[in-house]
Amino acid sequence: MKVEKNNVVALTYSLQIPDSDGEMDVVEVVSEDDPMYFIQGISGLPEGFESQIEGLSAGDTFEFTVEPEEGYGEYDEEAVVELPKAVFQMEDVDQDELLQIGNIIPMTNEDGERMHGQVVEIKEDIVLMNFNHPLAGKEMHFSGQIISVRPATPEEISHGHVHGTGGVHHH
């Protein structure tokens, strides 16, 4: 069976991105102890990733690069914004703990879309947040192996995620 739309794929991979000196930096490793499961075509993974593994079978290895435009897009300077500190005042939240440089904070924009911002700088009344994806503007080098491929069930397809092994368990 091959990796194609609506099949559940389990795979392992190592993701490397070039650091500021152009050296390859391993930023994520998914091993055989805990492979990544997803449904091809509705995985939420970058398009460039899905298109590269399309047609592979269990046991096949892969190695490829996903350019920013097929990955998480180019780095957008306008996605770095200053927000008033008051935005972060919530009950039951210690603002000093929340607002640490490097923290990723889930937020909602005025259209109600969820987004994640990283705290870049903290000033007296203002917090500088970066809403770029951490991998925006980065070339991503993937290498790994397809572990298994099976058809997704109609329920998995309607829910948009894998159930059972490696997936979401509904109770």
PDB file of C-alpha atoms in Angstrom:
ATOM      1  CA  MET A   1       0.000   0.000   0.000  1.00  0.00           C
ATOM      2  CA  LYS A   2       1.293   3.445  -0.879  1.00  0.00           C
ATOM      3  CA  VAL A   3       1.172   6.852   0.763  1.00  0.00           C
ATOM      4  CA  GLU A   4      -1.785   8.551  -0.891  1.00  0.00           C
ATOM      5  CA  LYS A   5      -4.740  10.723   0.027  1.00  0.00           C
ATOM      6  CA  ASN A   6      -6.803   9.400   2.958  1.00  0.00           C
ATOM      7  CA  ASN A   7      -4.269   6.772   3.970  1.00  0.00           C
ATOM      8  CA  VAL A   8      -2.938   6.747   7.526  1.00  0.00           C
ATOM      9  CA  VAL A   9       0.836   7.003   7.468  1.00  0.00           C
ATOM     10  CA  ALA A  10       3.214   6.272  10.334  1.00  0.00           C
ATOM     11  CA  LEU A  11       6.751   7.513   9.869  1.00  0.00           C
ATOM     12  CA  THR A  12       9.938   8.504  11.615  1.00  0.00           C
ATOM     13  CA  TYR A  13      11.993  11.516  10.706  1.00  0.00           C
ATOM     14  CA  SER A  14      14.738  13.865  11.647  1.00  0.00           C
ATOM     15  CA  LEU A  15      14.269  17.546  10.845  1.00  0.00           C
ATOM     16  CA  GLN A  16      17.296  19.783  10.328  1.00  0.00           C
ATOM     17  CA  ILE A  17      17.370  23.487   9.598  1.00  0.00           C
ATOM     18  CA  PRO A  18      20.407  25.606   8.745  1.00  0.00           C
ATOM     19  CA  ASP A  19      21.528  27.797  11.651  1.00  0.00           C
ATOM     20  CA  SER A  20      22.805  31.354  11.206  1.00  0.00           C
ATOM     21  CA  ASP A  21      26.167  29.997   9.992  1.00  0.00           C
ATOM     22  CA  GLY A  22      24.521  27.654   7.500  1.00  0.00           C
ATOM     23  CA  GLU A  23      25.416  24.599   9.609  1.00  0.00           C
ATOM     24  CA  MET A  24      22.708  21.954   9.857  1.00  0.00           C
ATOM     25  CA  ASP A  25      20.987  21.907  13.216  1.00  0.00           C
ATOM     26  CA  VAL A  26      18.757  18.977  14.236  1.00  0.00           C
ATOM     27  CA  VAL A  27      15.609  20.543  15.694  1.00  0.00           C
ATOM     28  CA  GLU A  28      13.260  17.571  15.916  1.00  0.00           C
ATOM     29  CA  VAL A  29      13.580  13.792  15.908  1.00  0.00           C
ATOM     30  CA  VAL A  30      10.690  11.333  15.726  1.00  0.00           C
ATOM     31  CA  SER A  31      11.916   7.806  16.482  1.00  0.00           C
ATOM     32  CA  GLU A  32      10.466   4.333  15.966  1.00  0.00           C
ATOM     33  CA  ASP A  33       9.461   4.158  19.644  1.00  0.00           C
ATOM     34  CA  ASP A  34       6.917   6.887  18.981  1.00  0.00           C
ATOM     35  CA  PRO A  35       6.361   7.412  15.249  1.00  0.00           C
ATOM     36  CA  MET A  36       4.262  10.261  13.887  1.00  0.00           C
ATOM     37  CA  TYR A  37       0.841   9.205  12.571  1.00  0.00           C
ATOM     38  CA  PHE A  38      -1.219  11.340  10.208  1.00  0.00           C
ATOM     39  CA  ILE A  39      -3.741  11.123   7.385  1.00  0.00           C
ATOM     40  CA  GLN A  40      -2.180  12.014   4.038  1.00  0.00           C
ATOM     41  CA  GLY A  41      -4.001  14.963   2.470  1.00  0.00           C
ATOM     42  CA  ILE A  42      -5.424  16.313   5.736  1.00  0.00           C
ATOM     43  CA  SER A  43      -2.367  16.200   7.978  1.00  0.00           C
ATOM     44  CA  GLY A  44      -1.866  19.909   8.493  1.00  0.00           C
ATOM     45  CA  LEU A  45       1.772  19.284   7.554  1.00  0.00           C
ATOM     46  CA  PRO A  46       3.386  21.563   4.971  1.00  0.00           C
ATOM     47  CA  GLU A  47       2.235  20.785   1.440  1.00  0.00           C
ATOM     48  CA  GLY A  48       5.860  20.310   0.419  1.00  0.00           C
ATOM     49  CA  PHE A  49       6.181  17.494   2.965  1.00  0.00           C
ATOM     50  CA  GLU A  50       3.109  15.566   1.826  1.00  0.00           C
ATOM     51  CA  SER A  51       3.976  15.865  -1.856  1.00  0.00           C
ATOM     52  CA  GLN A  52       7.471  14.460  -1.224  1.00  0.00           C
ATOM     53  CA  ILE A  53       6.266  11.256   0.466  1.00  0.00           C
ATOM     54  CA  GLU A  54       3.288  10.662  -1.876  1.00  0.00           C
ATOM     55  CA  GLY A  55       3.560   7.198  -3.444  1.00  0.00           C
ATOM     56  CA  LEU A  56       6.097   5.755  -0.970  1.00  0.00           C
ATOM     57  CA  SER A  57       5.446   2.387   0.724  1.00  0.00           C
ATOM     58  CA  ALA A  58       6.203   0.989   4.183  1.00  0.00           C
ATOM     59  CA  GLY A  59       9.939   0.457   4.575  1.00  0.00           C
ATOM     60  CA  ASP A  60      10.864   3.183   2.083  1.00  0.00           C
ATOM     61  CA  THR A  61      13.275   5.832   3.289  1.00  0.00           C
ATOM     62  CA  PHE A  62      13.153   9.474   2.256  1.00  0.00           C
ATOM     63  CA  GLU A  63      15.324  12.530   2.317  1.00  0.00           C
ATOM     64  CA  PHE A  64      14.270  15.895   0.939  1.00  0.00           C
ATOM     65  CA  THR A  65      14.262  19.634   1.512  1.00  0.00           C
ATOM     66  CA  VAL A  66      11.150  21.771   1.849  1.00  0.00           C
ATOM     67  CA  GLU A  67      11.699  25.395   0.838  1.00  0.00           C
ATOM     68  CA  PRO A  68       9.981  28.136   2.903  1.00  0.00           C
ATOM     69  CA  GLU A  69       7.319  28.798   0.262  1.00  0.00           C
ATOM     70  CA  GLU A  70       6.198  25.143   0.469  1.00  0.00           C
ATOM     71  CA  GLY A  71       6.711  25.058   4.212  1.00  0.00           C
ATOM     72  CA  TYR A  72       5.758  27.750   6.694  1.00  0.00           C
ATOM     73  CA  GLY A  73       6.198  30.731   4.397  1.00  0.00           C
ATOM     74  CA  GLU A  74       8.714  33.544   4.431  1.00  0.00           C
ATOM     75  CA  TYR A  75       9.520  35.419   7.613  1.00  0.00           C
ATOM     76  CA  ASP A  76       7.099  38.336   7.906  1.00  0.00           C
ATOM     77  CA  GLU A  77       8.402  41.449   9.677  1.00  0.00           C
ATOM     78  CA  GLU A  78       4.812  42.627  10.114  1.00  0.00           C
ATOM     79  CA  ALA A  79       4.047  39.571  12.230  1.00  0.00           C
ATOM     80  CA  VAL A  80       6.201  41.078  14.983  1.00  0.00           C
ATOM     81  CA  VAL A  81       3.861  43.327  16.939  1.00  0.00           C
ATOM     82  CA  GLU A  82       3.788  45.399  20.098  1.00  0.00           C
ATOM     83  CA  LEU A  83       0.911  44.590  22.416  1.00  0.00           C
ATOM     84  CA  PRO A  84      -0.069  46.465  25.564  1.00  0.00           C
ATOM     85  CA  LYS A  85       0.806  44.524  28.683  1.00  0.00           C
ATOM     86  CA  ALA A  86      -2.829  44.799  29.791  1.00  0.00           C
ATOM     87  CA  VAL A  87      -3.735  42.211  27.128  1.00  0.00           C
ATOM     88  CA  PHE A  88      -1.964  39.601  29.245  1.00  0.00           C
ATOM     89  CA  GLN A  89      -3.851  40.310  32.463  1.00  0.00           C
ATOM     90  CA  MET A  90      -5.983  37.281  33.190  1.00  0.00           C
ATOM     91  CA  GLU A  91      -7.325  35.820  36.358  1.00  0.00           C
ATOM     92  CA  ASP A  92      -5.314  32.926  37.796  1.00  0.00           C
ATOM     93  CA  VAL A  93      -2.286  33.795  35.674  1.00  0.00           C
ATOM     94  CA  ASP A  94       0.985  35.071  37.067  1.00  0.00           C
ATOM     95  CA  GLN A  95       1.907  37.709  34.511  1.00  0.00           C
ATOM     96  CA  ASP A  96       5.608  37.605  35.399  1.00  0.00           C
ATOM     97  CA  GLU A  97       5.710  33.853  34.810  1.00  0.00           C
ATOM     98  CA  LEU A  98       3.743  34.129  31.576  1.00  0.00           C
ATOM     99  CA  LEU A  99       5.817  36.963  30.142  1.00  0.00           C
ATOM    100  CA  GLN A 100       9.256  35.411  29.864  1.00  0.00           C
ATOM    101  CA  ILE A 101      11.330  35.995  26.745  1.00  0.00           C
ATOM    102  CA  GLY A 102      11.032  32.956  24.502  1.00  0.00           C
ATOM    103  CA  ASN A 103       7.670  31.828  25.908  1.00  0.00           C
ATOM    104  CA  ILE A 104       5.090  30.804  23.338  1.00  0.00           C
ATOM    105  CA  ILE A 105       1.639  32.152  24.214  1.00  0.00           C
ATOM    106  CA  PRO A 106      -1.564  31.016  22.472  1.00  0.00           C
ATOM    107  CA  MET A 107      -3.689  34.026  21.576  1.00  0.00           C
ATOM    108  CA  THR A 108      -6.713  34.917  19.478  1.00  0.00           C
ATOM    109  CA  ASN A 109      -6.725  37.726  16.912  1.00  0.00           C
ATOM    110  CA  GLU A 110      -9.651  40.055  16.275  1.00  0.00           C
ATOM    111  CA  ASP A 111     -11.096  37.596  13.727  1.00  0.00           C
ATOM    112  CA  GLY A 112     -11.162  34.902  16.398  1.00  0.00           C
ATOM    113  CA  GLU A 113      -8.338  32.911  14.783  1.00  0.00           C
ATOM    114  CA  ARG A 114      -6.008  31.142  17.186  1.00  0.00           C
ATOM    115  CA  MET A 115      -2.365  31.982  16.803  1.00  0.00           C
ATOM    116  CA  HIS A 116       0.803  31.456  18.761  1.00  0.00           C
ATOM    117  CA  GLY A 117       3.127  34.296  19.561  1.00  0.00           C
ATOM    118  CA  GLN A 118       6.583  34.223  21.044  1.00  0.00           C
ATOM    119  CA  VAL A 119       7.625  36.820  23.585  1.00  0.00           C
ATOM    120  CA  VAL A 120      10.569  38.717  22.085  1.00  0.00           C
ATOM    121  CA  GLU A 121      10.963  41.699  24.377  1.00  0.00           C
ATOM    122  CA  ILE A 122       9.261  43.111  27.458  1.00  0.00           C
ATOM    123  CA  LYS A 123       9.114  46.855  28.075  1.00  0.00           C
ATOM    124  CA  GLU A 124       7.372  48.798  30.790  1.00  0.00           C
ATOM    125  CA  ASP A 125       3.833  48.694  29.354  1.00  0.00           C
ATOM    126  CA  ILE A 126       4.422  46.844  26.101  1.00  0.00           C
ATOM    127  CA  VAL A 127       5.235  43.299  25.081  1.00  0.00           C
ATOM    128  CA  LEU A 128       6.871  42.643  21.714  1.00  0.00           C
ATOM    129  CA  MET A 129       5.403  39.440  20.251  1.00  0.00           C
ATOM    130  CA  ASN A 130       6.475  37.482  17.182  1.00  0.00           C
ATOM    131  CA  PHE A 131       3.635  35.626  15.443  1.00  0.00           C
ATOM    132  CA  ASN A 132       5.812  34.060  12.743  1.00  0.00           C
ATOM    133  CA  HIS A 133       5.905  30.263  12.782  1.00  0.00           C
ATOM    134  CA  PRO A 134       9.251  29.265  14.368  1.00  0.00           C
ATOM    135  CA  LEU A 135      10.189  27.660  11.034  1.00  0.00           C
ATOM    136  CA  ALA A 136       9.076  30.579   8.838  1.00  0.00           C
ATOM    137  CA  GLY A 137      11.746  31.483   6.291  1.00  0.00           C
ATOM    138  CA  LYS A 138      13.673  28.288   7.079  1.00  0.00           C
ATOM    139  CA  GLU A 139      14.693  25.579   4.673  1.00  0.00           C
ATOM    140  CA  MET A 140      13.648  22.279   6.236  1.00  0.00           C
ATOM    141  CA  HIS A 141      15.659  19.118   5.612  1.00  0.00           C
ATOM    142  CA  PHE A 142      13.767  15.927   6.380  1.00  0.00           C
ATOM    143  CA  SER A 143      15.131  12.402   6.400  1.00  0.00           C
ATOM    144  CA  GLY A 144      13.300   9.359   7.653  1.00  0.00           C
ATOM    145  CA  GLN A 145      11.405   6.190   6.907  1.00  0.00           C
ATOM    146  CA  ILE A 146       7.807   5.147   6.268  1.00  0.00           C
ATOM    147  CA  ILE A 147       6.831   2.649   9.017  1.00  0.00           C
ATOM    148  CA  SER A 148       3.313   1.695   7.935  1.00  0.00           C
ATOM    149  CA  VAL A 149       0.475   2.721   5.642  1.00  0.00           C
ATOM    150  CA  ARG A 150      -3.195   1.763   5.984  1.00  0.00           C
ATOM    151  CA  PRO A 151      -6.486   3.183   4.721  1.00  0.00           C
ATOM    152  CA  ALA A 152      -8.093   5.700   7.075  1.00  0.00           C
ATOM    153  CA  THR A 153     -11.554   4.795   8.359  1.00  0.00           C
ATOM    154  CA  PRO A 154     -14.498   6.994   7.292  1.00  0.00           C
ATOM    155  CA  GLU A 155     -14.680   8.216  10.895  1.00  0.00           C
ATOM    156  CA  GLU A 156     -11.010   9.240  10.872  1.00  0.00           C
ATOM    157  CA  ILE A 157     -11.507  11.122   7.619  1.00  0.00           C
ATOM    158  CA  SER A 158     -14.576  12.972   8.914  1.00  0.00           C
ATOM    159  CA  HIS A 159     -12.745  13.884  12.144  1.00  0.00           C
ATOM    160  CA  GLY A 160      -9.573  14.799  10.259  1.00  0.00           C
ATOM    161  CA  HIS A 161      -7.241  12.835  12.530  1.00  0.00           C
ATOM    162  CA  VAL A 162      -6.030   9.331  13.345  1.00  0.00           C
ATOM    163  CA  HIS A 163      -7.755   7.197  15.970  1.00  0.00           C
ATOM    164  CA  GLY A 164      -6.313   4.132  17.715  1.00  0.00           C
ATOM    165  CA  THR A 165      -2.555   3.585  17.746  1.00  0.00           C
ATOM    166  CA  GLY A 166      -0.665   6.855  17.589  1.00  0.00           C
ATOM    167  CA  GLY A 167      -3.853   8.862  17.284  1.00  0.00           C
ATOM    168  CA  VAL A 168      -6.485  10.742  19.225  1.00  0.00           C
ATOM    169  CA  HIS A 169      -8.430   8.679  21.744  1.00  0.00           C
ATOM    170  CA  HIS A 170     -12.041   9.779  22.196  1.00  0.00           C
ATOM    171  CA  HIS A 171     -13.709   8.817  25.463  1.00  0.00           C
TER     172      HIS A 171
END
